[in-house]
PDB file of C-alpha atoms and ligand atoms in Angstrom:
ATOM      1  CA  UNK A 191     -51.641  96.923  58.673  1.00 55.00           C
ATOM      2  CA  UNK A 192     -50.712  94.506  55.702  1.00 65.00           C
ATOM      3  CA  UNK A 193     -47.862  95.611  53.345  1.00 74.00           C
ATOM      4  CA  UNK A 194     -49.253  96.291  49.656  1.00 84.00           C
ATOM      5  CA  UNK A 195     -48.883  94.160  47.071  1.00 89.00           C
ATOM      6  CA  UNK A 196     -45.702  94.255  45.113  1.00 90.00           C
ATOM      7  CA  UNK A 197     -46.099  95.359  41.553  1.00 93.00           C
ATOM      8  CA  UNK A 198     -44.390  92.056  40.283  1.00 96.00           C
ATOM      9  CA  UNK A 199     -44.479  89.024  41.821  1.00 97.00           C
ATOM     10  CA  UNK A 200     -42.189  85.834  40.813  1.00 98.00           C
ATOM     11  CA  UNK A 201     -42.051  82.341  41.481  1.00 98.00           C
ATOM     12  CA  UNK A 202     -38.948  80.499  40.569  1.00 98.00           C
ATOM     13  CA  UNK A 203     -39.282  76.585  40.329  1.00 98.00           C
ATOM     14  CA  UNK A 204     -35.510  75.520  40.727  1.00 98.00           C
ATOM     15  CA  UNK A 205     -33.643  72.990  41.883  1.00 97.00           C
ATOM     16  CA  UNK A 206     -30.765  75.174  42.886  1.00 97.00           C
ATOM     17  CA  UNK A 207     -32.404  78.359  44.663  1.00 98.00           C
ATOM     18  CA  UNK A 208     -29.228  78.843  46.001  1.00 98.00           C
ATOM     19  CA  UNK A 209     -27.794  80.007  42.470  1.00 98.00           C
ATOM     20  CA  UNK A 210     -30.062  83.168  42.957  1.00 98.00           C
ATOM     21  CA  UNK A 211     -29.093  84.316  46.551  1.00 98.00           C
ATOM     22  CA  UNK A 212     -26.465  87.207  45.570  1.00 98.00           C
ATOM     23  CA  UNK A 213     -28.418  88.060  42.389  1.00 97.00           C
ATOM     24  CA  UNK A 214     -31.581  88.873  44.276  1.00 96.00           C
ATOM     25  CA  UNK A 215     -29.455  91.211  46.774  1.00 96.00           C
ATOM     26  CA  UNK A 216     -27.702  93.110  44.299  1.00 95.00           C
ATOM     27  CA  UNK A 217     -28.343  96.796  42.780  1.00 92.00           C
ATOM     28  CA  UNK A 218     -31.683  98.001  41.968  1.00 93.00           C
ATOM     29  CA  UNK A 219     -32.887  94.772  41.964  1.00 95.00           C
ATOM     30  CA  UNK A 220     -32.291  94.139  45.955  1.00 96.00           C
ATOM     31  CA  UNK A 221     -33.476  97.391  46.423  1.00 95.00           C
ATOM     32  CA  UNK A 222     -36.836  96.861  45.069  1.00 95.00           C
ATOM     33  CA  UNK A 223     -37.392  93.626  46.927  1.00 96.00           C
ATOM     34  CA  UNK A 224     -36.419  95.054  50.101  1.00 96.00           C
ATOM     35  CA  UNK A 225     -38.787  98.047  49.378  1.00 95.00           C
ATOM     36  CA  UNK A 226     -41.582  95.661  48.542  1.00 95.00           C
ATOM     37  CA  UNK A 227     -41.665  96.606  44.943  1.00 95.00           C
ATOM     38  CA  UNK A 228     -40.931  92.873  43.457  1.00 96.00           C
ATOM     39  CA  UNK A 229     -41.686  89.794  45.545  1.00 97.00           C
ATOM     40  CA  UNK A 230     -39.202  86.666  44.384  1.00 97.00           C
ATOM     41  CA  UNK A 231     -40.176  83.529  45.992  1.00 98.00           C
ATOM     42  CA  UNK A 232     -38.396  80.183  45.357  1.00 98.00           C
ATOM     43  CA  UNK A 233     -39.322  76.594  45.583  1.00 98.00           C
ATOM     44  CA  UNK A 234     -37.446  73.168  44.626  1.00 98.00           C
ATOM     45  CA  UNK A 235     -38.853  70.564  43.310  1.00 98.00           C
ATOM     46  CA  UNK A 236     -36.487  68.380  45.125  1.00 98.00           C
ATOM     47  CA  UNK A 237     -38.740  69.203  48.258  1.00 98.00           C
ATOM     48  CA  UNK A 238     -41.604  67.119  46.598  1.00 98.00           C
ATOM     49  CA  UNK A 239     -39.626  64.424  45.434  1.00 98.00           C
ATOM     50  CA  UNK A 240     -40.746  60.678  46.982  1.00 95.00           C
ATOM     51  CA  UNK A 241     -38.362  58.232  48.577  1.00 95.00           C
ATOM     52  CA  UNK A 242     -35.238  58.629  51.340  1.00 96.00           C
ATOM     53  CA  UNK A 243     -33.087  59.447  47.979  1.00 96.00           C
ATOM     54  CA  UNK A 244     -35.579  62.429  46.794  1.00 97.00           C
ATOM     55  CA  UNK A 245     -34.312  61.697  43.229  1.00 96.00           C
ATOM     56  CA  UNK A 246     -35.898  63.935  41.084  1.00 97.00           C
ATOM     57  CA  UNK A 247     -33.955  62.886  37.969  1.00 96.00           C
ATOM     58  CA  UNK A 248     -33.907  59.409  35.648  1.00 96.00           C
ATOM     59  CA  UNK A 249     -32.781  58.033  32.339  1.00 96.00           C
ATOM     60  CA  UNK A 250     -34.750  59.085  28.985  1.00 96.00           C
ATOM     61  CA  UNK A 251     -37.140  56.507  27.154  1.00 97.00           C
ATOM     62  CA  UNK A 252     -35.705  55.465  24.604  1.00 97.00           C
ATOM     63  CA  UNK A 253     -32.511  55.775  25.585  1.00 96.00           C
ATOM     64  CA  UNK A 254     -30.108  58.485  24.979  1.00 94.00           C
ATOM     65  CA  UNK A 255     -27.043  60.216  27.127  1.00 93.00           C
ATOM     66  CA  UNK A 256     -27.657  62.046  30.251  1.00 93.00           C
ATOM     67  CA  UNK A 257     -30.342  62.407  32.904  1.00 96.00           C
ATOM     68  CA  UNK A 258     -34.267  63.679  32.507  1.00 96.00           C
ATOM     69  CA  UNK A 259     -35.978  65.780  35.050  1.00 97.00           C
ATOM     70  CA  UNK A 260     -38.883  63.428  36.172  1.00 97.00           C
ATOM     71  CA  UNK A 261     -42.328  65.492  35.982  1.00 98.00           C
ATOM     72  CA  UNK A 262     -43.592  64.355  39.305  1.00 98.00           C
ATOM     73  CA  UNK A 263     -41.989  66.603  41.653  1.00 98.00           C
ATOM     74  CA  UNK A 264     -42.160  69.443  39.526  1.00 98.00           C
ATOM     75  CA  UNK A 265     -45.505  69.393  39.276  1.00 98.00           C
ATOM     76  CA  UNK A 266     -46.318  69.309  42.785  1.00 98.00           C
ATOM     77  CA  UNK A 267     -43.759  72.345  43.256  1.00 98.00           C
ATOM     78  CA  UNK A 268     -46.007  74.352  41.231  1.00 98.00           C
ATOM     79  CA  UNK A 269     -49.149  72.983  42.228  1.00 98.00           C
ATOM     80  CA  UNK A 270     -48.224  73.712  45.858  1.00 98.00           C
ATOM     81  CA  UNK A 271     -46.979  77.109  44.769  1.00 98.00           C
ATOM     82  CA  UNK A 272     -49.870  78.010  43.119  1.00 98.00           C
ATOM     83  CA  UNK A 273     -52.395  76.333  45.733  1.00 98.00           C
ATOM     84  CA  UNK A 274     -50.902  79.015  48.462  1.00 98.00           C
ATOM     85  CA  UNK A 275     -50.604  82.117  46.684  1.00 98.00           C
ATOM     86  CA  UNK A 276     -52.323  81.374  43.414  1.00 98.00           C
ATOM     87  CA  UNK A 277     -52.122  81.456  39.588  1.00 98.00           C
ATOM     88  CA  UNK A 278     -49.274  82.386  37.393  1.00 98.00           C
ATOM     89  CA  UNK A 279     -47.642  83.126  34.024  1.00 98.00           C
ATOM     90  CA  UNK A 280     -46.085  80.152  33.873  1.00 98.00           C
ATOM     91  CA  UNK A 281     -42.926  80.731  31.705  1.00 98.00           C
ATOM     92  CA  UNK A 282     -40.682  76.831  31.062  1.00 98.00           C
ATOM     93  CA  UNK A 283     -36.935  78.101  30.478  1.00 98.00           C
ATOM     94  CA  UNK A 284     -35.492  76.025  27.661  1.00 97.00           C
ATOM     95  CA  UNK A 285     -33.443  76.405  24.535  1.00 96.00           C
ATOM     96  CA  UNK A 286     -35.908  75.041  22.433  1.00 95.00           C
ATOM     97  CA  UNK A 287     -37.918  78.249  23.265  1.00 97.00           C
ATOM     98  CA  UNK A 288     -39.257  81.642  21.716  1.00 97.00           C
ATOM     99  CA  UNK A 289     -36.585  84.088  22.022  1.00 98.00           C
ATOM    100  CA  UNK A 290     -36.471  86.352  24.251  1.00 98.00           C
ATOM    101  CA  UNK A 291     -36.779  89.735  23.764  1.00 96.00           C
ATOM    102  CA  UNK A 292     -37.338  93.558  24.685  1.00 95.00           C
ATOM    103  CA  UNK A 293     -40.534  93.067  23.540  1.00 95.00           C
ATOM    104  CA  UNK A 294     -41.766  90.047  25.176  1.00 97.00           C
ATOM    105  CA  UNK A 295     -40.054  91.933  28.976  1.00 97.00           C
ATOM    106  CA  UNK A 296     -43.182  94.419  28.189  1.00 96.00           C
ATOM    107  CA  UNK A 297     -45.434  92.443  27.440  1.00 97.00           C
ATOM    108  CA  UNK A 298     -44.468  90.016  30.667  1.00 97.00           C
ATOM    109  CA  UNK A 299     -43.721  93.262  32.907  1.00 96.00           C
ATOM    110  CA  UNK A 300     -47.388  94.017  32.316  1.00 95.00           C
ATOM    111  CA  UNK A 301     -48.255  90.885  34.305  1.00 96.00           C
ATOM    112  CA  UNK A 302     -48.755  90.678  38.258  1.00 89.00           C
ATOM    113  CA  UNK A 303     -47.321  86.842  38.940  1.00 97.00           C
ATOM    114  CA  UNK A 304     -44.849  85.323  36.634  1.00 98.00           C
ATOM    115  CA  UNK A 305     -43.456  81.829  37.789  1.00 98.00           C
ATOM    116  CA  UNK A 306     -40.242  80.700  36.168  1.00 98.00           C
ATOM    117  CA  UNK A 307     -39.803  77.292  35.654  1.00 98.00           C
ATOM    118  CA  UNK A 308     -35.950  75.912  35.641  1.00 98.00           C
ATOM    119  CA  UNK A 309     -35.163  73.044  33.817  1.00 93.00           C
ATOM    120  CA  UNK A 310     -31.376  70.920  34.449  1.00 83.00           C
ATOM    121  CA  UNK A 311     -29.563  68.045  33.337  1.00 76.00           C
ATOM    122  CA  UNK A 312     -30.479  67.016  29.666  1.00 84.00           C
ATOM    123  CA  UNK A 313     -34.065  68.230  30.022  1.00 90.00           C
ATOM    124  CA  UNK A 314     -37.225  68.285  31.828  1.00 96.00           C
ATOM    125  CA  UNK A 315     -40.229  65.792  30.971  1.00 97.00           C
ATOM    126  CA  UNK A 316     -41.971  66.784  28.193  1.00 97.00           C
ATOM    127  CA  UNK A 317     -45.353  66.851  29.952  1.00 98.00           C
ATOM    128  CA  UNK A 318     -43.895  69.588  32.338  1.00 98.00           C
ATOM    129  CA  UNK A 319     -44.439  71.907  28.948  1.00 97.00           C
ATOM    130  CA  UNK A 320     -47.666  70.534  28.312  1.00 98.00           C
ATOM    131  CA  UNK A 321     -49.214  70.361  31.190  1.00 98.00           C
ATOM    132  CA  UNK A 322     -48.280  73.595  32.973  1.00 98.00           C
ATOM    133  CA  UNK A 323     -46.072  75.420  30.426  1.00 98.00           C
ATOM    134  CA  UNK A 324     -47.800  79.165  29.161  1.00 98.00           C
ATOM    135  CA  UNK A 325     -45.038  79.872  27.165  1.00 98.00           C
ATOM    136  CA  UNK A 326     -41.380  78.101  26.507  1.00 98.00           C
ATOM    137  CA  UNK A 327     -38.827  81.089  26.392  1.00 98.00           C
ATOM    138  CA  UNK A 328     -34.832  81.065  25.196  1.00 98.00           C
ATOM    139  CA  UNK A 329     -32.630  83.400  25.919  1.00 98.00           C
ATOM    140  CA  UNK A 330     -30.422  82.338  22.840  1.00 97.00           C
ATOM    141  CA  UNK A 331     -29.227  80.047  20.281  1.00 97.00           C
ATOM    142  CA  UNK A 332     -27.023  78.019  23.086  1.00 96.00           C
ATOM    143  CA  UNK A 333     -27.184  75.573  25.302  1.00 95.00           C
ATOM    144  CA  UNK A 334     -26.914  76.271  29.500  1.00 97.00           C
ATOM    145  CA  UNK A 335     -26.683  73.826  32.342  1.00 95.00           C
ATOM    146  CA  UNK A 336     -30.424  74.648  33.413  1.00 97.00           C
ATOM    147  CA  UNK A 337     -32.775  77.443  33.086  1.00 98.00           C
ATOM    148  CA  UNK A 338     -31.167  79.253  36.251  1.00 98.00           C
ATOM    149  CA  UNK A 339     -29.633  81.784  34.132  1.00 98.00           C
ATOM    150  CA  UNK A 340     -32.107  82.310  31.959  1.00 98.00           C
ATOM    151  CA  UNK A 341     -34.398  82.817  34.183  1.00 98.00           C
ATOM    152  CA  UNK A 342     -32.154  85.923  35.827  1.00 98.00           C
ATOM    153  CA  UNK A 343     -31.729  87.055  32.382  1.00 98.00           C
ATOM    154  CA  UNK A 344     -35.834  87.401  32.267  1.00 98.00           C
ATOM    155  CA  UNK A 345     -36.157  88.580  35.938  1.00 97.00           C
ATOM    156  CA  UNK A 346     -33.670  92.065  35.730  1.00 97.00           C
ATOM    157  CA  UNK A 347     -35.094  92.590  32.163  1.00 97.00           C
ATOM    158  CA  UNK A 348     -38.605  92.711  33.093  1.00 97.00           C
ATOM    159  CA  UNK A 349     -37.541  93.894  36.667  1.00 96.00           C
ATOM    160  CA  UNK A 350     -36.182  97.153  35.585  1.00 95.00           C
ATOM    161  CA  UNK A 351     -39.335  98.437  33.619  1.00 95.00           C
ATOM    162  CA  UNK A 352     -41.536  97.859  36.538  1.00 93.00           C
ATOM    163  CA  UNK A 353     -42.587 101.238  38.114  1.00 90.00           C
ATOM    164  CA  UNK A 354     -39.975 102.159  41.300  1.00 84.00           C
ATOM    165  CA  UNK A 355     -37.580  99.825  40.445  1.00 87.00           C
ATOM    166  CA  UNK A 356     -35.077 101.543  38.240  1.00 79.00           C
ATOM    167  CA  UNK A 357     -33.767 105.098  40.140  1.00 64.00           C
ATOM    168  CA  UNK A 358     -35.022 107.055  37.087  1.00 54.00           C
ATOM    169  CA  UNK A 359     -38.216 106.803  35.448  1.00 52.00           C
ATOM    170  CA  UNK A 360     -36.920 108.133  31.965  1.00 52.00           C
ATOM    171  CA  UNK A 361     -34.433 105.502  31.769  1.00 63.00           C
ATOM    172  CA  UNK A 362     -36.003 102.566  30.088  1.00 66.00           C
ATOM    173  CA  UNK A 363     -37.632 105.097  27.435  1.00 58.00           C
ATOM    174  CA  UNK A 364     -34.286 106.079  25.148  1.00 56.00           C
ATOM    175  CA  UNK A 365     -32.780 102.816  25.493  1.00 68.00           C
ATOM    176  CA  UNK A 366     -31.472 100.125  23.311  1.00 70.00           C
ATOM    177  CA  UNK A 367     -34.257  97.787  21.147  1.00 77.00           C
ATOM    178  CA  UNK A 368     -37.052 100.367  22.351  1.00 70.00           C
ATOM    179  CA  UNK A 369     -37.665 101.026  18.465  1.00 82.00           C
ATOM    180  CA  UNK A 370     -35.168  98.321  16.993  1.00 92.00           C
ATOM    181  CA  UNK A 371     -32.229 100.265  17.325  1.00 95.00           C
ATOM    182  CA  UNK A 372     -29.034 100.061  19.824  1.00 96.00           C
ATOM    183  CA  UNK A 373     -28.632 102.478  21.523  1.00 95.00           C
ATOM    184  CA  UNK A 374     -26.169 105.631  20.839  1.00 96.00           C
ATOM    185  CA  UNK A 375     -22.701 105.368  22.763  1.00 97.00           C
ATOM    186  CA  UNK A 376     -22.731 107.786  25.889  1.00 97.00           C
ATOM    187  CA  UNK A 377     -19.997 109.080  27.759  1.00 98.00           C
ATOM    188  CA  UNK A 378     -19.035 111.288  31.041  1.00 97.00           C
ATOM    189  CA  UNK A 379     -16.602 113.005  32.620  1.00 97.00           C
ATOM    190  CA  UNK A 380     -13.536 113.593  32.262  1.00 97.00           C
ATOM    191  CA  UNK A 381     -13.867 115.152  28.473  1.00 97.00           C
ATOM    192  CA  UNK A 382     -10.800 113.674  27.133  1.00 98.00           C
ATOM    193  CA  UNK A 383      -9.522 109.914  28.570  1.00 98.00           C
ATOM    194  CA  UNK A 384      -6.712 108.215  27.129  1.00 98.00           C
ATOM    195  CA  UNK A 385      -6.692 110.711  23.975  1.00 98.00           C
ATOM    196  CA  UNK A 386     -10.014 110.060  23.338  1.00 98.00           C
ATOM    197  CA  UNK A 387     -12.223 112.919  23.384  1.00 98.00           C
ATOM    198  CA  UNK A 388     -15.881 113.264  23.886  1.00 98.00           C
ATOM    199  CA  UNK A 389     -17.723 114.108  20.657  1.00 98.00           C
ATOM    200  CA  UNK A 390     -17.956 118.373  20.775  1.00 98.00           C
ATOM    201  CA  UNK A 391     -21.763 118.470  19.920  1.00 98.00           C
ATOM    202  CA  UNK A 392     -22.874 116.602  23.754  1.00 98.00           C
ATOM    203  CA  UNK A 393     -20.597 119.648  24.809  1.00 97.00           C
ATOM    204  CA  UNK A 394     -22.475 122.073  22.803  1.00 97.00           C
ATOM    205  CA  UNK A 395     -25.549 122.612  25.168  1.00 97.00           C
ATOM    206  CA  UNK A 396     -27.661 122.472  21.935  1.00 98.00           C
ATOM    207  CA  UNK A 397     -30.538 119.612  22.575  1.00 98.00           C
ATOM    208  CA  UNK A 398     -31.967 119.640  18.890  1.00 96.00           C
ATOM    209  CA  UNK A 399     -28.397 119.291  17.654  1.00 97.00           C
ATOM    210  CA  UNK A 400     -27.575 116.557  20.514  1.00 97.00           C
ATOM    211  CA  UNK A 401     -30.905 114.265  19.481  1.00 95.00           C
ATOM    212  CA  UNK A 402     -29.663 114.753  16.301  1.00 95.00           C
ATOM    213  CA  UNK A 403     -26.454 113.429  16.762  1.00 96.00           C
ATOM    214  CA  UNK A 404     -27.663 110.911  18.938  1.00 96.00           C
ATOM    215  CA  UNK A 405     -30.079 109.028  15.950  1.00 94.00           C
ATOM    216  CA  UNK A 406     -27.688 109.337  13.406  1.00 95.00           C
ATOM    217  CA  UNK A 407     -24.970 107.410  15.218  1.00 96.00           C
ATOM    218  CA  UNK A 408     -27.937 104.854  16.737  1.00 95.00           C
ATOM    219  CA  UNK A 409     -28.528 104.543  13.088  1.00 95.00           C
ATOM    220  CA  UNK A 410     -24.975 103.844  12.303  1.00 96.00           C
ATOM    221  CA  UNK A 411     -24.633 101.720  15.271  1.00 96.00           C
ATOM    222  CA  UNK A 412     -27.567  99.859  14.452  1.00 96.00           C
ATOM    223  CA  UNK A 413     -26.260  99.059  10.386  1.00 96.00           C
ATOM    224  CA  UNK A 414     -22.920  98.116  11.944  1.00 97.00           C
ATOM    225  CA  UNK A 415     -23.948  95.776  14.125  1.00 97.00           C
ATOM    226  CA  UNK A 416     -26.985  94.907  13.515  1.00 97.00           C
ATOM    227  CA  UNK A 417     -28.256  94.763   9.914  1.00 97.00           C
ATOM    228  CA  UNK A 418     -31.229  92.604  10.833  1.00 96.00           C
ATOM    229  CA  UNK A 419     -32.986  95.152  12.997  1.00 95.00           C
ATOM    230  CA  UNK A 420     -33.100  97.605   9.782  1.00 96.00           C
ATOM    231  CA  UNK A 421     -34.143  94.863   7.833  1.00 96.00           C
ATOM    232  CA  UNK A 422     -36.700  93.822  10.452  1.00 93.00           C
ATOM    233  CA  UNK A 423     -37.672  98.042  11.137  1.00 94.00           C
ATOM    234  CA  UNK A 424     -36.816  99.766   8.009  1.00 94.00           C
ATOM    235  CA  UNK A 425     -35.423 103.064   8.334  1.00 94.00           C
ATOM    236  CA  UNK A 426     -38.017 105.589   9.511  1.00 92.00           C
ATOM    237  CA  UNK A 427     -38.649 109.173   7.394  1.00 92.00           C
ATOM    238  CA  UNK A 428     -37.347 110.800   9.716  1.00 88.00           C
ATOM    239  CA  UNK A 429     -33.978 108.649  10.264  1.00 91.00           C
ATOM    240  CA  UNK A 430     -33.989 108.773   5.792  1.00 91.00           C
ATOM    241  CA  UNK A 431     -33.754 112.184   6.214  1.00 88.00           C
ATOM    242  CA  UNK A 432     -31.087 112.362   8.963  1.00 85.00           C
ATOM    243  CA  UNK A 433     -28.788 109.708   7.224  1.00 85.00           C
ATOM    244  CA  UNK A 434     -29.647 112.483   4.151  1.00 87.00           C
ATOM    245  CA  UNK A 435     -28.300 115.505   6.041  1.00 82.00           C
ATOM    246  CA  UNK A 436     -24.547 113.843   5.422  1.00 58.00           C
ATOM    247  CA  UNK A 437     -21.934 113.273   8.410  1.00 54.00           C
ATOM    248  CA  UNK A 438     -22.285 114.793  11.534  1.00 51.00           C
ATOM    249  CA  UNK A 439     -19.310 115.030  13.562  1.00 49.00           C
ATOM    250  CA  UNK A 440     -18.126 112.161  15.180  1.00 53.00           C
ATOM    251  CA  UNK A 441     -15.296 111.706  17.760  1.00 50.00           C
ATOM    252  CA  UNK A 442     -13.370 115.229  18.678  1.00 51.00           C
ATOM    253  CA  UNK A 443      -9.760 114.262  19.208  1.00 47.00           C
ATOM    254  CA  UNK A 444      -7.742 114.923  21.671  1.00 42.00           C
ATOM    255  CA  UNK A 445      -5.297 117.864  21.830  1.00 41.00           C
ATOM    256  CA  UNK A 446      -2.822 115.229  22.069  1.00 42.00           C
ATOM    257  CA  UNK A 447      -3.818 113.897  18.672  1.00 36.00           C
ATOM    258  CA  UNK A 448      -3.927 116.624  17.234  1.00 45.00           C
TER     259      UNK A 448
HETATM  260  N1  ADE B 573     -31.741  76.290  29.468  1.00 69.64           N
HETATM  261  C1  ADE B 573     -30.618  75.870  28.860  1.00 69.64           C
HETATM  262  N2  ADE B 573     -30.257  76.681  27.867  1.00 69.64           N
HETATM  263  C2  ADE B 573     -31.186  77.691  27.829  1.00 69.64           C
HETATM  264  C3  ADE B 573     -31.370  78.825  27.012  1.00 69.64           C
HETATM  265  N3  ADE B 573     -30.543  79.127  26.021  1.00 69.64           N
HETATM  266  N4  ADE B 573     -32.437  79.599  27.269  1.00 69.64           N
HETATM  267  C4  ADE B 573     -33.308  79.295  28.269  1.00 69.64           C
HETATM  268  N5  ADE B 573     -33.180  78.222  29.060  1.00 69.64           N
HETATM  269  C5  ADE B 573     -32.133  77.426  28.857  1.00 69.64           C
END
């Protein structure tokens, strides 16, 4: 009998598969491939490259410093890809990109085949992005070596809110971005490290006094760190009134400190 499906299935275009090896073993991630859950295949473009040399690189028209991934080769990677196990999301890597995003992981963890496309050197052809390119994703306002990273970045973020792959179902519901805010601090045993304490209200047992706690100091967090995400997802009624009820406690000290 044939193994199911696997809920996600990725390509990765890359001329360094090798870069991937221990991140595909690792954690929840490894687990899920070996449990059939996500499917990673990868292919390199140097494979399809002509000549004894297989060059898969050469200098930009125009002119210019550094070398530009020649279309030709990857092209045929995805072609052949795609000819064998069929159509993708075909996401290019590059910092010229839209960023990337909690939101955009949803929307791609939605999908059933998502091929990532690595560039290297200076760049890849710019009829790679024309051509094949569904969307051109950055991961941030800097420059890597290649799309390699990026493309891990985009692979455990979407990973993780596919059904069976995180431990715990819950987990991806509380957390950080979900509803433009970071996420309030956590901590577990032991109750007091280093003279810190754990704030006395997680200690409480109360839950309605806990959530409480817990989106006031997202809130806080949230202004603190990141003022654009309350300009981008002004503050809620609810959160008004909270930030209205005054300060809740905040860290317990230690007897020590006391
Ligand atoms: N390749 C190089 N830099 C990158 C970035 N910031 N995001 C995605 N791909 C990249």
């Amino acid at each position: 009998m044939s193994s199911p499906a696997p809920l996600l299935d990725v390509e990765l275009v890359t001329l360094f598969p090798e870069m991937f090896d221990s991140f595909l073993r690792a954690s929840l991630l490894g687990k899920a491939i070996d449990g059939g859950v996500v499917r990673v295949n990868r292919t390199n473009p140097r494979d399809f490259a002509p000549g004894r040399h297989r060059q898969v690189d050469d200098s930009p028209y125009g002119g210019g410093p550094g070398m530009i991934l020649r279309p030709g080769p990857v092209a045929a990677a995805i072609e052949a890809v795609e000819a064998e196990r069929g159509r993708a999301h075909r996401l290019l890597l590059s910092p010229s990109g839209r960023l990337f995003d909690q939101a955009l992981a949803g929307e791609l963890a939605g999908r059933c085949r998502l091929m990532f496309i690595c560039g290297r050197y200076e760049g890849l052809d710019e009829r790679i992005a024309e051509l094949f390119a569904d969307e051109v994703v950055s991961i941030g306002d800097y420059v890597l070596a290649g799309g390699e990273m990026a493309a891990a970045v985009l692979i455990e973020a979407v990973a993780r809110l596919v059904p069976g792959v995180l431990g715990c179902e819950t987990s991806t519901v509380d957390e950080s971005f979900s509803a433009g805010r970071l996420e309030y601090p956590q901590w577990t045993r032991p109750p007091t490290f280093r003279g810190l304490a754990v704030p006395e209200v997680l200690l409480s047992g109360n839950h309605a006094q806990v959530a409480k706690w817990r989106g006031l100091e997202s809130l806080r967090r949230t202004q603190a760190r990141r003022p654009d995400l309350i300009e981008r997802h002004p503050l809620t009624e609810h959160e008004t009134m909270l930030v209205q009820g005054g300060p809740t406690q905040r860290r317990r000290r230690s007897p020590s400190e006391r």
